[in-house]
Amino acid sequence: MDSLTSSSSSSDGPLHIAFLPLMNPGNTIPAVDLARHLACRGVRSTVITTPSNAAVVASTVSSFAALGHPISLLTIPFPSSSLTGLPPHIDDLTAVPHDLFLPTVISLRHLAADLSALLSSLRPHALVSHALLPFSATVAADLGISRVIFQGDGAFSRVVFCSLGRYFPFPESFTVSSLPHPIQIYRDCLPEMLNSLPLLQSISEAEKISMGILMNTFRAMEPDYVDELKSRKPTWCFGPVSLLNPAMRGGSPEERDRILGFLDRQPTGSVVYVCFGSMCGFGAKQLEEIAKGLEASGRGFLWVVKKGLGWRPEEGFEERTKGRGLVVVGWTPQVEVLGHVAVGWFVTHCGWNSIQEAACAGKPMVTWPLGQDQHVNAEMVVEVMGAGVRMWEGPGKKDDDGAAVTAEEVAEIMGKVMGGDWEAAEKAKERATEYKETARAAVEEGGSTYEDLTRLIQEVDMRRKVVRKTEE
Ligand code: UDP
């Protein structure tokens, strides 16, 4: 990791953009992918994050810098527990228990002083910072630096959330009917953040003083909604990032070989990949049900269990499913896994990156949303993209009593999607393959994402020139 050794003038040299992602892999990985892409196009890119979160992307950044690309990674300390009132071991968002997620995000405003000191010496021409870090807009504005909002989720969910005001106070369930794809919303499935009026207000204030929004999506995936947002505010799409600049995303090379080796031995389309992202907090009972369901299904599977859950399958499970199933306690190279011919379906928590990665690989999804924006993303997969089926119909299922989804349900859906005679699944399969090509086209020179990023670079450069002129 670089330490800060030199400062640069704001007007000379290459364009310089700093990035401050939210401190979890789901936001840091795409921010680094974007930074790497811009570095390839001659933009000096500096990623700023907290130390333990930096570990997720440190080797990706350093190996890219070693190839001569102008990219570096700098750290600022996670705000101390004496300021935040949070437990001292929390130093990134993956370590945060579900009920502390929102207070932790709000407490990140205590990063303002360190961020300001760092930006004063770096003097970038723009700061790209996550929408949930509104304090960064004020820090940047005070230093005369343009701030661009980094929107980690898609256009559809943003349009949906922006339409909710008229339904307040929310009934238990309601239909948002003003959209090209009307969707059913269940109050209990809305992100907790929507209940924090002060945070929403500061996000909205920050938006007013920001230059525009960088959206982690590509137009062909949700054209109605991308166009709608572009008509409201300067918006540039930068997805799908996994194609923008493919890279290893954590995990050891040995583990990668073991996982891809397993897939190499499976027939085409025979494996269901089951993964719930980097922050899933399932209890032991739900994990047991998944294990039983996968075993009972008799189908091929690759299942990732987050290491921090401290859970392992019961003795005998691996023996009984040997040859057709693999449980990875830790991390898979997900982009490569989804791209593997052996993978037929993806059971996903509907994290936004996972959805885009499935689209790039042309793989259909079984939606199993857990929280945050994931319930709306699941509707996007089924209703807007038409590239998936639901694990269950109706309101969200909560893991409160330890097993919201039963082994029977897991086994049943595995049989249905792999059986080849469920019309909804076959349609989803067909639709999913169509995204593979459109995703690739978006990032190629002349494609919608490539051109959006050209326009963003031009806009930041134009602002730099205006600042230079004013200074002269
Ligand atoms: N990921 C991975 N291997 C894993 C689990 C996750 O590479 O075993 C990556 C995945 O490819 C994606 C990110 O971590 O890029 C997770 O982001 P997403 O938005 O899907 O979910 P979140 O973790 O933010 O809930």
Tab-separated table of C-alpha atoms and ligand atoms in Angstrom:
chain	number	residue	atom	x	y	z
A	1	MET	CA	0.000	0.000	0.000
A	2	ASP	CA	1.265	3.464	-0.776
A	3	SER	CA	1.854	6.011	1.888
A	4	LEU	CA	1.245	9.609	0.996
A	5	THR	CA	4.593	11.004	-0.071
A	6	SER	CA	3.859	13.791	-2.484
A	7	SER	CA	1.163	16.251	-3.277
A	8	SER	CA	0.151	17.345	-6.748
A	9	SER	CA	-0.962	20.641	-8.106
A	10	SER	CA	-4.647	20.731	-8.981
A	11	SER	CA	-4.054	22.179	-12.422
A	12	ASP	CA	-0.986	20.407	-13.837
A	13	GLY	CA	-0.315	16.838	-14.873
A	14	PRO	CA	-2.834	14.118	-15.571
A	15	LEU	CA	-6.384	14.304	-14.372
A	16	HIS	CA	-6.571	13.004	-10.803
A	17	ILE	CA	-9.674	11.363	-9.309
A	18	ALA	CA	-9.923	10.112	-5.727
A	19	PHE	CA	-12.376	7.377	-4.689
A	20	LEU	CA	-13.968	6.876	-1.285
A	21	PRO	CA	-16.113	3.723	-1.441
A	22	LEU	CA	-18.273	2.358	1.370
A	23	MET	CA	-16.082	0.034	3.445
A	24	ASN	CA	-17.315	-3.380	2.293
A	25	PRO	CA	-16.288	-5.633	-0.615
A	26	GLY	CA	-19.589	-5.070	-2.458
A	27	ASN	CA	-18.721	-1.381	-2.860
A	28	THR	CA	-14.937	-1.380	-2.717
A	29	ILE	CA	-14.430	-3.983	-5.457
A	30	PRO	CA	-16.474	-2.052	-8.073
A	31	ALA	CA	-14.854	1.245	-7.045
A	32	VAL	CA	-11.416	-0.282	-7.565
A	33	ASP	CA	-12.497	-1.773	-10.900
A	34	LEU	CA	-13.659	1.669	-11.999
A	35	ALA	CA	-10.441	3.287	-10.718
A	36	ARG	CA	-8.396	0.728	-12.658
A	37	HIS	CA	-10.365	1.386	-15.825
A	38	LEU	CA	-9.852	5.139	-15.518
A	39	ALA	CA	-6.148	4.595	-14.774
A	40	CYS	CA	-5.907	2.661	-18.054
A	41	ARG	CA	-7.343	5.734	-19.739
A	42	GLY	CA	-4.641	7.970	-18.249
A	43	VAL	CA	-6.488	9.243	-15.165
A	44	ARG	CA	-4.437	9.178	-11.948
A	45	SER	CA	-6.669	7.221	-9.569
A	46	THR	CA	-6.359	7.145	-5.784
A	47	VAL	CA	-8.548	4.829	-3.725
A	48	ILE	CA	-9.055	5.839	-0.095
A	49	THR	CA	-10.400	3.419	2.488
A	50	THR	CA	-10.001	2.083	6.018
A	51	PRO	CA	-7.128	-0.344	6.762
A	52	SER	CA	-8.956	-3.659	7.156
A	53	ASN	CA	-11.147	-2.968	4.128
A	54	ALA	CA	-8.053	-2.027	2.103
A	55	ALA	CA	-6.824	-5.596	2.537
A	56	VAL	CA	-9.618	-6.811	0.199
A	57	VAL	CA	-8.198	-4.887	-2.769
A	58	ALA	CA	-4.556	-4.207	-1.820
A	59	SER	CA	-3.008	-6.903	-4.014
A	60	THR	CA	-5.260	-6.013	-6.989
A	61	VAL	CA	-4.199	-2.370	-6.753
A	62	SER	CA	-0.501	-3.038	-6.158
A	63	SER	CA	-0.199	-5.535	-9.016
A	64	PHE	CA	-1.945	-3.080	-11.331
A	65	ALA	CA	0.319	-0.236	-10.199
A	66	ALA	CA	3.337	-2.500	-10.768
A	67	LEU	CA	2.315	-2.687	-14.445
A	68	GLY	CA	2.826	1.074	-14.616
A	69	HIS	CA	-0.777	2.238	-14.247
A	70	PRO	CA	-1.274	5.447	-12.218
A	71	ILE	CA	-3.231	3.954	-9.323
A	72	SER	CA	-2.638	3.898	-5.579
A	73	LEU	CA	-4.377	2.924	-2.363
A	74	LEU	CA	-4.335	5.133	0.733
A	75	THR	CA	-5.814	4.473	4.137
A	76	ILE	CA	-7.545	6.560	6.751
A	77	PRO	CA	-8.355	5.094	10.168
A	78	PHE	CA	-11.884	3.891	10.893
A	79	PRO	CA	-13.401	6.417	13.343
A	80	SER	CA	-12.484	5.485	16.907
A	81	SER	CA	-15.065	3.839	19.124
A	82	SER	CA	-14.840	6.796	21.526
A	83	LEU	CA	-16.383	8.922	18.756
A	84	THR	CA	-18.835	6.402	17.333
A	85	GLY	CA	-19.874	4.537	20.484
A	86	LEU	CA	-19.527	1.294	18.474
A	87	PRO	CA	-17.649	-1.811	19.670
A	88	PRO	CA	-13.888	-1.266	19.156
A	89	HIS	CA	-13.376	-4.318	16.895
A	90	ILE	CA	-15.523	-2.767	14.129
A	91	ASP	CA	-13.262	-1.348	11.465
A	92	ASP	CA	-15.154	-2.076	8.277
A	93	LEU	CA	-18.764	-2.835	7.394
A	94	THR	CA	-18.442	-6.612	7.052
A	95	ALA	CA	-17.744	-6.844	10.795
A	96	VAL	CA	-20.964	-5.006	11.662
A	97	PRO	CA	-23.925	-6.949	13.078
A	98	HIS	CA	-27.141	-6.327	11.152
A	99	ASP	CA	-28.712	-4.116	13.864
A	100	LEU	CA	-25.638	-1.856	13.957
A	101	PHE	CA	-25.341	-1.342	10.198
A	102	LEU	CA	-27.238	1.929	10.038
A	103	PRO	CA	-25.631	3.520	13.155
A	104	THR	CA	-22.238	2.522	11.759
A	105	VAL	CA	-22.925	4.104	8.374
A	106	ILE	CA	-24.099	7.283	10.130
A	107	SER	CA	-21.024	7.314	12.383
A	108	LEU	CA	-18.741	7.356	9.328
A	109	ARG	CA	-19.220	11.138	9.294
A	110	HIS	CA	-16.432	11.135	11.894
A	111	LEU	CA	-14.066	10.427	8.993
A	112	ALA	CA	-14.533	14.017	7.799
A	113	ALA	CA	-11.429	15.554	9.444
A	114	ASP	CA	-9.053	12.823	8.241
A	115	LEU	CA	-10.586	12.900	4.768
A	116	SER	CA	-10.213	16.649	4.597
A	117	ALA	CA	-6.534	16.488	5.618
A	118	LEU	CA	-5.858	13.801	3.030
A	119	LEU	CA	-7.658	15.598	0.201
A	120	SER	CA	-5.929	18.892	1.075
A	121	SER	CA	-2.612	17.309	0.413
A	122	LEU	CA	-3.693	15.138	-2.542
A	123	ARG	CA	-5.622	17.914	-4.340
A	124	PRO	CA	-7.524	15.607	-6.732
A	125	HIS	CA	-9.720	17.172	-9.427
A	126	ALA	CA	-12.725	15.145	-8.315
A	127	LEU	CA	-13.809	12.942	-5.434
A	128	VAL	CA	-16.012	9.965	-6.245
A	129	SER	CA	-17.634	8.984	-2.944
A	130	HIS	CA	-20.443	6.648	-1.996
A	131	ALA	CA	-23.974	8.036	-1.763
A	132	LEU	CA	-24.145	6.931	1.899
A	133	LEU	CA	-21.154	9.152	2.782
A	134	PRO	CA	-22.842	12.554	2.373
A	135	PHE	CA	-20.341	14.324	4.670
A	136	SER	CA	-17.743	13.813	1.911
A	137	ALA	CA	-19.656	16.247	-0.345
A	138	THR	CA	-19.177	19.065	2.165
A	139	VAL	CA	-15.521	18.150	2.717
A	140	ALA	CA	-14.918	18.248	-1.049
A	141	ALA	CA	-16.910	21.469	-1.555
A	142	ASP	CA	-14.931	23.240	1.207
A	143	LEU	CA	-11.743	22.359	-0.674
A	144	GLY	CA	-13.115	23.368	-4.077
A	145	ILE	CA	-13.088	19.751	-5.300
A	146	SER	CA	-15.960	18.434	-7.459
A	147	ARG	CA	-17.781	15.529	-5.851
A	148	VAL	CA	-19.367	12.751	-7.891
A	149	ILE	CA	-21.805	10.393	-6.178
A	150	PHE	CA	-20.878	6.708	-6.383
A	151	GLN	CA	-24.150	4.807	-6.530
A	152	GLY	CA	-23.447	1.183	-5.722
A	153	ASP	CA	-26.879	-0.083	-6.754
A	154	GLY	CA	-28.887	0.009	-9.941
A	155	ALA	CA	-31.131	2.529	-11.672
A	156	PHE	CA	-34.339	0.549	-11.072
A	157	SER	CA	-33.956	0.483	-7.288
A	158	ARG	CA	-33.062	4.158	-7.255
A	159	VAL	CA	-36.163	5.092	-9.271
A	160	VAL	CA	-38.290	2.876	-6.995
A	161	PHE	CA	-36.899	4.408	-3.785
A	162	CYS	CA	-37.335	7.927	-5.175
A	163	SER	CA	-41.012	7.131	-5.919
A	164	LEU	CA	-41.859	5.992	-2.393
A	165	GLY	CA	-42.530	9.436	-0.858
A	166	ARG	CA	-46.137	9.475	-2.071
A	167	TYR	CA	-46.948	6.199	-0.250
A	168	PHE	CA	-45.825	7.461	3.169
A	169	PRO	CA	-46.724	6.308	5.844
A	170	PHE	CA	-46.189	2.948	4.212
A	171	PRO	CA	-49.014	0.385	4.447
A	172	GLU	CA	-47.993	-3.214	5.045
A	173	SER	CA	-47.861	-3.795	1.291
A	174	PHE	CA	-48.527	-1.639	-1.755
A	175	THR	CA	-47.952	-1.508	-5.509
A	176	VAL	CA	-45.695	1.133	-7.003
A	177	SER	CA	-47.739	1.570	-10.138
A	178	SER	CA	-46.118	4.588	-11.780
A	179	LEU	CA	-43.260	2.518	-13.243
A	180	PRO	CA	-42.950	0.753	-16.604
A	181	HIS	CA	-42.795	-2.425	-14.473
A	182	PRO	CA	-45.198	-1.942	-11.507
A	183	ILE	CA	-43.913	-3.766	-8.437
A	184	GLN	CA	-45.282	-4.959	-5.139
A	185	ILE	CA	-43.492	-3.568	-2.086
A	186	TYR	CA	-43.701	-5.036	1.406
A	187	ARG	CA	-43.005	-2.471	4.140
A	188	ASP	CA	-40.891	-4.868	6.186
A	189	CYS	CA	-38.620	-5.490	3.203
A	190	LEU	CA	-37.639	-1.869	2.675
A	191	PRO	CA	-34.094	-0.848	3.621
A	192	GLU	CA	-33.851	0.271	7.227
A	193	MET	CA	-32.164	3.421	5.958
A	194	LEU	CA	-35.527	4.723	4.705
A	195	ASN	CA	-36.514	5.165	8.357
A	196	SER	CA	-33.609	7.501	9.063
A	197	LEU	CA	-34.891	10.904	8.035
A	198	PRO	CA	-31.706	12.803	9.073
A	199	LEU	CA	-29.529	10.515	6.926
A	200	LEU	CA	-31.917	10.818	3.961
A	201	GLN	CA	-31.900	14.586	4.330
A	202	SER	CA	-28.123	14.807	4.396
A	203	ILE	CA	-27.896	12.503	1.339
A	204	SER	CA	-30.311	14.763	-0.490
A	205	GLU	CA	-28.435	17.947	0.562
A	206	ALA	CA	-25.164	16.351	-0.554
A	207	GLU	CA	-26.697	15.465	-3.907
A	208	LYS	CA	-27.514	19.120	-4.539
A	209	ILE	CA	-23.844	20.115	-4.285
A	210	SER	CA	-22.548	17.129	-6.256
A	211	MET	CA	-21.635	17.154	-9.920
A	212	GLY	CA	-23.598	14.039	-10.860
A	213	ILE	CA	-24.000	10.341	-10.265
A	214	LEU	CA	-21.864	7.404	-11.311
A	215	MET	CA	-24.167	4.397	-11.481
A	216	ASN	CA	-22.938	0.851	-11.237
A	217	THR	CA	-25.051	-0.450	-14.109
A	218	PHE	CA	-25.200	-0.614	-17.900
A	219	ARG	CA	-27.978	0.819	-19.985
A	220	ALA	CA	-29.156	-2.381	-21.721
A	221	MET	CA	-29.832	-4.008	-18.363
A	222	GLU	CA	-32.467	-1.442	-17.315
A	223	PRO	CA	-32.876	1.085	-20.174
A	224	ASP	CA	-36.150	2.685	-18.995
A	225	TYR	CA	-34.674	3.474	-15.609
A	226	VAL	CA	-31.231	4.615	-16.738
A	227	ASP	CA	-32.893	7.010	-19.205
A	228	GLU	CA	-35.228	8.264	-16.492
A	229	LEU	CA	-32.328	9.071	-14.152
A	230	LYS	CA	-30.319	10.703	-16.913
A	231	SER	CA	-33.239	13.018	-17.578
A	232	ARG	CA	-33.126	14.148	-13.920
A	233	LYS	CA	-29.430	14.695	-13.215
A	234	PRO	CA	-26.034	14.183	-14.925
A	235	THR	CA	-25.587	10.410	-14.693
A	236	TRP	CA	-22.837	8.175	-16.028
A	237	CYS	CA	-23.039	4.377	-16.033
A	238	PHE	CA	-19.887	2.393	-15.298
A	239	GLY	CA	-21.129	-1.182	-15.317
A	240	PRO	CA	-20.675	-4.006	-15.628
A	241	VAL	CA	-17.426	-3.513	-13.727
A	242	SER	CA	-16.496	-7.175	-13.848
A	243	LEU	CA	-16.013	-6.740	-17.608
A	244	LEU	CA	-14.632	-3.216	-17.442
A	245	ASN	CA	-11.350	-4.487	-16.149
A	246	PRO	CA	-11.413	-8.129	-15.035
A	247	ALA	CA	-9.271	-8.935	-11.996
A	248	MET	CA	-8.865	-11.467	-9.214
A	249	ARG	CA	-11.193	-10.418	-6.399
A	250	GLY	CA	-9.598	-11.860	-3.307
A	251	GLY	CA	-9.183	-15.516	-2.307
A	252	SER	CA	-6.015	-17.585	-2.653
A	253	PRO	CA	-4.802	-19.025	-5.984
A	254	GLU	CA	-4.836	-22.558	-4.467
A	255	GLU	CA	-8.475	-22.213	-3.414
A	256	ARG	CA	-9.338	-20.824	-6.851
A	257	ASP	CA	-7.761	-23.877	-8.499
A	258	ARG	CA	-9.617	-26.232	-6.156
A	259	ILE	CA	-12.987	-24.596	-6.916
A	260	LEU	CA	-12.525	-24.280	-10.676
A	261	GLY	CA	-11.071	-27.806	-10.726
A	262	PHE	CA	-14.299	-29.084	-9.137
A	263	LEU	CA	-16.359	-27.270	-11.776
A	264	ASP	CA	-14.168	-28.655	-14.571
A	265	ARG	CA	-15.243	-32.148	-13.515
A	266	GLN	CA	-18.992	-31.381	-13.715
A	267	PRO	CA	-21.230	-31.701	-16.793
A	268	THR	CA	-22.294	-28.512	-18.587
A	269	GLY	CA	-25.039	-26.589	-16.809
A	270	SER	CA	-25.330	-29.159	-14.009
A	271	VAL	CA	-24.223	-27.071	-11.010
A	272	VAL	CA	-26.295	-24.613	-8.988
A	273	TYR	CA	-24.020	-21.936	-7.525
A	274	VAL	CA	-25.316	-20.744	-4.140
A	275	CYS	CA	-23.820	-17.574	-2.657
A	276	PHE	CA	-25.174	-14.791	-0.457
A	277	GLY	CA	-22.486	-12.137	-0.891
A	278	SER	CA	-19.951	-10.807	1.550
A	279	MET	CA	-22.169	-9.707	4.435
A	280	CYS	CA	-24.769	-12.468	4.939
A	281	GLY	CA	-25.457	-13.213	8.602
A	282	PHE	CA	-27.378	-16.538	8.445
A	283	GLY	CA	-27.736	-18.440	11.702
A	284	ALA	CA	-26.753	-22.110	12.092
A	285	LYS	CA	-30.340	-23.335	11.695
A	286	GLN	CA	-30.786	-21.713	8.267
A	287	LEU	CA	-27.419	-23.061	7.165
A	288	GLU	CA	-28.480	-26.563	8.270
A	289	GLU	CA	-31.663	-26.259	6.203
A	290	ILE	CA	-29.704	-25.211	3.121
A	291	ALA	CA	-27.332	-28.139	3.605
A	292	LYS	CA	-30.219	-30.604	3.948
A	293	GLY	CA	-31.983	-29.122	0.921
A	294	LEU	CA	-28.907	-29.300	-1.279
A	295	GLU	CA	-28.272	-32.875	-0.242
A	296	ALA	CA	-31.896	-33.919	-0.757
A	297	SER	CA	-32.049	-32.307	-4.205
A	298	GLY	CA	-29.584	-34.794	-5.650
A	299	ARG	CA	-28.298	-31.995	-7.911
A	300	GLY	CA	-24.804	-30.572	-8.389
A	301	PHE	CA	-23.999	-27.537	-6.249
A	302	LEU	CA	-21.262	-25.149	-5.243
A	303	TRP	CA	-22.176	-23.385	-1.997
A	304	VAL	CA	-20.228	-20.565	-0.367
A	305	VAL	CA	-20.550	-20.080	3.395
A	306	LYS	CA	-19.070	-16.903	4.849
A	307	LYS	CA	-16.114	-17.748	7.064
A	308	GLY	CA	-17.144	-15.331	9.818
A	309	LEU	CA	-20.314	-17.380	10.478
A	310	GLY	CA	-18.152	-20.021	12.138
A	311	TRP	CA	-20.218	-22.860	10.671
A	312	ARG	CA	-19.231	-26.098	8.952
A	313	PRO	CA	-21.425	-28.838	7.475
A	314	GLU	CA	-22.090	-31.772	9.850
A	315	GLU	CA	-19.812	-34.750	9.648
A	316	GLY	CA	-20.624	-37.028	6.752
A	317	PHE	CA	-22.247	-34.288	4.612
A	318	GLU	CA	-19.241	-33.815	2.382
A	319	GLU	CA	-18.820	-37.571	2.000
A	320	ARG	CA	-22.485	-38.055	1.087
A	321	THR	CA	-22.451	-35.284	-1.555
A	322	LYS	CA	-18.942	-36.007	-2.790
A	323	GLY	CA	-18.430	-35.707	-6.514
A	324	ARG	CA	-21.491	-33.540	-7.132
A	325	GLY	CA	-21.276	-30.902	-4.398
A	326	LEU	CA	-18.684	-28.576	-2.907
A	327	VAL	CA	-19.015	-26.345	0.145
A	328	VAL	CA	-16.526	-23.497	0.253
A	329	VAL	CA	-16.147	-21.935	3.682
A	330	GLY	CA	-14.661	-18.595	2.697
A	331	TRP	CA	-14.501	-16.997	-0.702
A	332	THR	CA	-14.931	-18.118	-4.334
A	333	PRO	CA	-13.679	-16.366	-7.478
A	334	GLN	CA	-17.326	-15.578	-8.222
A	335	VAL	CA	-16.889	-13.935	-11.609
A	336	GLU	CA	-14.994	-16.963	-12.890
A	337	VAL	CA	-17.419	-19.367	-11.233
A	338	LEU	CA	-20.416	-17.731	-12.901
A	339	GLY	CA	-18.589	-17.753	-16.225
A	340	HIS	CA	-17.901	-21.500	-15.980
A	341	VAL	CA	-19.930	-23.725	-18.338
A	342	ALA	CA	-20.722	-26.174	-15.544
A	343	VAL	CA	-22.783	-23.555	-13.683
A	344	GLY	CA	-26.419	-23.623	-14.783
A	345	TRP	CA	-28.172	-21.501	-12.134
A	346	PHE	CA	-27.254	-19.003	-9.440
A	347	VAL	CA	-29.108	-18.841	-6.099
A	348	THR	CA	-28.352	-15.275	-5.021
A	349	HIS	CA	-29.157	-12.829	-2.219
A	350	CYS	CA	-29.527	-10.257	-5.044
A	351	GLY	CA	-26.589	-8.053	-4.105
A	352	TRP	CA	-26.269	-5.643	-6.979
A	353	ASN	CA	-22.813	-6.816	-8.055
A	354	SER	CA	-23.868	-10.439	-8.031
A	355	ILE	CA	-26.798	-9.654	-10.317
A	356	GLN	CA	-24.593	-7.855	-12.791
A	357	GLU	CA	-21.994	-10.602	-12.706
A	358	ALA	CA	-24.724	-13.163	-13.454
A	359	ALA	CA	-25.950	-10.990	-16.340
A	360	CYS	CA	-22.422	-10.836	-17.792
A	361	ALA	CA	-22.183	-14.601	-17.607
A	362	GLY	CA	-25.687	-15.060	-19.032
A	363	LYS	CA	-26.744	-17.136	-15.998
A	364	PRO	CA	-30.335	-17.250	-14.696
A	365	MET	CA	-30.990	-16.572	-11.007
A	366	VAL	CA	-33.090	-17.844	-8.135
A	367	THR	CA	-33.744	-14.791	-5.960
A	368	TRP	CA	-33.316	-15.061	-2.182
A	369	PRO	CA	-33.144	-11.445	-0.965
A	370	LEU	CA	-32.069	-10.849	2.633
A	371	GLY	CA	-32.295	-7.091	3.271
A	372	GLN	CA	-31.175	-3.600	2.215
A	373	ASP	CA	-31.949	-2.997	-1.482
A	374	GLN	CA	-32.019	-6.721	-2.247
A	375	HIS	CA	-35.808	-7.186	-2.244
A	376	VAL	CA	-36.176	-4.487	-4.885
A	377	ASN	CA	-33.223	-5.936	-6.805
A	378	ALA	CA	-34.972	-9.304	-6.773
A	379	GLU	CA	-38.001	-7.700	-8.436
A	380	MET	CA	-35.627	-6.211	-10.983
A	381	VAL	CA	-34.270	-9.687	-11.797
A	382	VAL	CA	-37.696	-11.287	-12.166
A	383	GLU	CA	-39.893	-8.481	-13.495
A	384	VAL	CA	-37.553	-6.096	-15.351
A	385	MET	CA	-34.830	-8.409	-16.650
A	386	GLY	CA	-37.013	-11.526	-16.791
A	387	ALA	CA	-33.844	-13.458	-15.969
A	388	GLY	CA	-34.847	-15.238	-12.788
A	389	VAL	CA	-37.433	-16.948	-10.627
A	390	ARG	CA	-38.261	-16.358	-6.970
A	391	MET	CA	-37.214	-18.711	-4.193
A	392	TRP	CA	-40.642	-17.942	-2.692
A	393	GLU	CA	-43.642	-15.785	-3.639
A	394	GLY	CA	-44.969	-12.985	-1.421
A	395	PRO	CA	-43.381	-11.006	1.419
A	396	GLY	CA	-39.769	-11.353	2.463
A	397	LYS	CA	-38.695	-14.136	4.761
A	398	LYS	CA	-36.734	-13.214	7.837
A	399	ASP	CA	-34.152	-15.373	9.521
A	400	ASP	CA	-35.372	-14.399	13.023
A	401	ASP	CA	-36.181	-17.917	14.194
A	402	GLY	CA	-33.177	-19.362	12.463
A	403	ALA	CA	-34.653	-20.989	9.363
A	404	ALA	CA	-36.865	-18.849	7.166
A	405	VAL	CA	-36.460	-21.086	4.123
A	406	THR	CA	-36.822	-24.805	4.691
A	407	ALA	CA	-34.794	-27.695	3.302
A	408	GLU	CA	-37.875	-28.840	1.378
A	409	GLU	CA	-38.171	-25.450	-0.341
A	410	VAL	CA	-34.477	-25.478	-1.259
A	411	ALA	CA	-34.687	-28.999	-2.675
A	412	GLU	CA	-37.924	-28.202	-4.527
A	413	ILE	CA	-36.574	-25.126	-6.311
A	414	MET	CA	-33.365	-26.960	-7.233
A	415	GLY	CA	-35.449	-29.696	-8.846
A	416	LYS	CA	-37.714	-27.223	-10.616
A	417	VAL	CA	-35.035	-25.013	-12.169
A	418	MET	CA	-32.845	-27.934	-13.158
A	419	GLY	CA	-35.716	-30.133	-14.323
A	420	GLY	CA	-36.074	-28.462	-17.740
A	421	ASP	CA	-39.894	-28.514	-17.747
A	422	TRP	CA	-40.836	-25.394	-15.743
A	423	GLU	CA	-41.818	-22.743	-18.264
A	424	ALA	CA	-40.891	-19.770	-16.038
A	425	ALA	CA	-37.407	-21.172	-15.470
A	426	GLU	CA	-36.839	-21.973	-19.132
A	427	LYS	CA	-37.904	-18.438	-20.107
A	428	ALA	CA	-35.578	-16.945	-17.492
A	429	LYS	CA	-32.746	-19.074	-18.835
A	430	GLU	CA	-33.356	-17.805	-22.332
A	431	ARG	CA	-33.548	-14.143	-21.257
A	432	ALA	CA	-30.409	-14.445	-19.125
A	433	THR	CA	-28.270	-15.505	-22.072
A	434	GLU	CA	-29.269	-12.346	-23.956
A	435	TYR	CA	-27.562	-10.121	-21.367
A	436	LYS	CA	-24.190	-11.734	-21.938
A	437	GLU	CA	-23.749	-10.023	-25.287
A	438	THR	CA	-25.261	-6.659	-24.340
A	439	ALA	CA	-23.030	-6.509	-21.248
A	440	ARG	CA	-19.916	-7.039	-23.344
A	441	ALA	CA	-21.020	-4.476	-25.917
A	442	ALA	CA	-21.543	-1.825	-23.215
A	443	VAL	CA	-17.891	-1.774	-22.148
A	444	GLU	CA	-16.329	-1.955	-25.601
A	445	GLU	CA	-15.059	1.226	-27.223
A	446	GLY	CA	-18.159	2.995	-28.548
A	447	GLY	CA	-20.432	1.085	-26.128
A	448	SER	CA	-22.809	2.890	-23.760
A	449	THR	CA	-20.656	2.533	-20.636
A	450	TYR	CA	-17.405	3.313	-22.414
A	451	GLU	CA	-18.882	6.483	-23.845
A	452	ASP	CA	-20.420	7.536	-20.516
A	453	LEU	CA	-16.977	7.305	-18.930
A	454	THR	CA	-15.484	9.332	-21.782
A	455	ARG	CA	-18.062	12.019	-21.041
A	456	LEU	CA	-17.284	11.903	-17.324
A	457	ILE	CA	-13.544	12.347	-17.953
A	458	GLN	CA	-14.296	15.264	-20.282
A	459	GLU	CA	-16.572	16.889	-17.699
A	460	VAL	CA	-14.009	16.647	-14.875
A	461	ASP	CA	-11.312	17.943	-17.220
A	462	MET	CA	-13.489	20.854	-18.285
A	463	ARG	CA	-14.098	21.793	-14.645
A	464	ARG	CA	-10.368	21.626	-13.955
A	465	LYS	CA	-9.758	24.061	-16.803
A	466	VAL	CA	-12.399	26.428	-15.452
A	467	VAL	CA	-10.751	26.323	-11.997
A	468	ARG	CA	-7.322	26.931	-13.578
A	469	LYS	CA	-8.666	29.935	-15.504
A	470	THR	CA	-10.217	31.395	-12.334
A	471	GLU	CA	-6.914	30.975	-10.480
A	472	GLU	CA	-4.928	32.783	-13.237
B	1	UDP	N1	-17.763	-12.253	-4.007
B	1	UDP	C1	-16.795	-13.130	-4.444
B	1	UDP	N2	-16.700	-14.339	-3.827
B	1	UDP	C2	-17.511	-14.721	-2.807
B	1	UDP	C3	-18.509	-13.817	-2.386
B	1	UDP	C4	-18.622	-12.601	-3.006
B	1	UDP	O1	-16.032	-12.838	-5.377
B	1	UDP	O2	-17.350	-15.837	-2.293
B	1	UDP	C5	-17.868	-10.931	-4.651
B	1	UDP	C6	-18.946	-10.935	-5.719
B	1	UDP	O3	-18.433	-11.377	-6.952
B	1	UDP	C7	-19.360	-9.470	-5.725
B	1	UDP	C8	-19.149	-9.033	-4.280
B	1	UDP	O4	-18.241	-9.957	-3.697
B	1	UDP	O5	-18.511	-8.726	-6.592
B	1	UDP	C9	-20.438	-9.028	-3.480
B	1	UDP	O6	-21.193	-7.929	-3.851
B	1	UDP	P1	-22.773	-7.948	-3.886
B	1	UDP	O7	-23.199	-6.573	-4.255
B	1	UDP	O8	-23.267	-9.032	-4.743
B	1	UDP	O9	-23.204	-8.320	-2.400
B	1	UDP	P2	-22.806	-7.724	-0.949
B	1	UDP	O10	-21.616	-8.498	-0.509
B	1	UDP	O11	-22.520	-6.257	-1.109
B	1	UDP	O12	-24.014	-8.030	-0.131
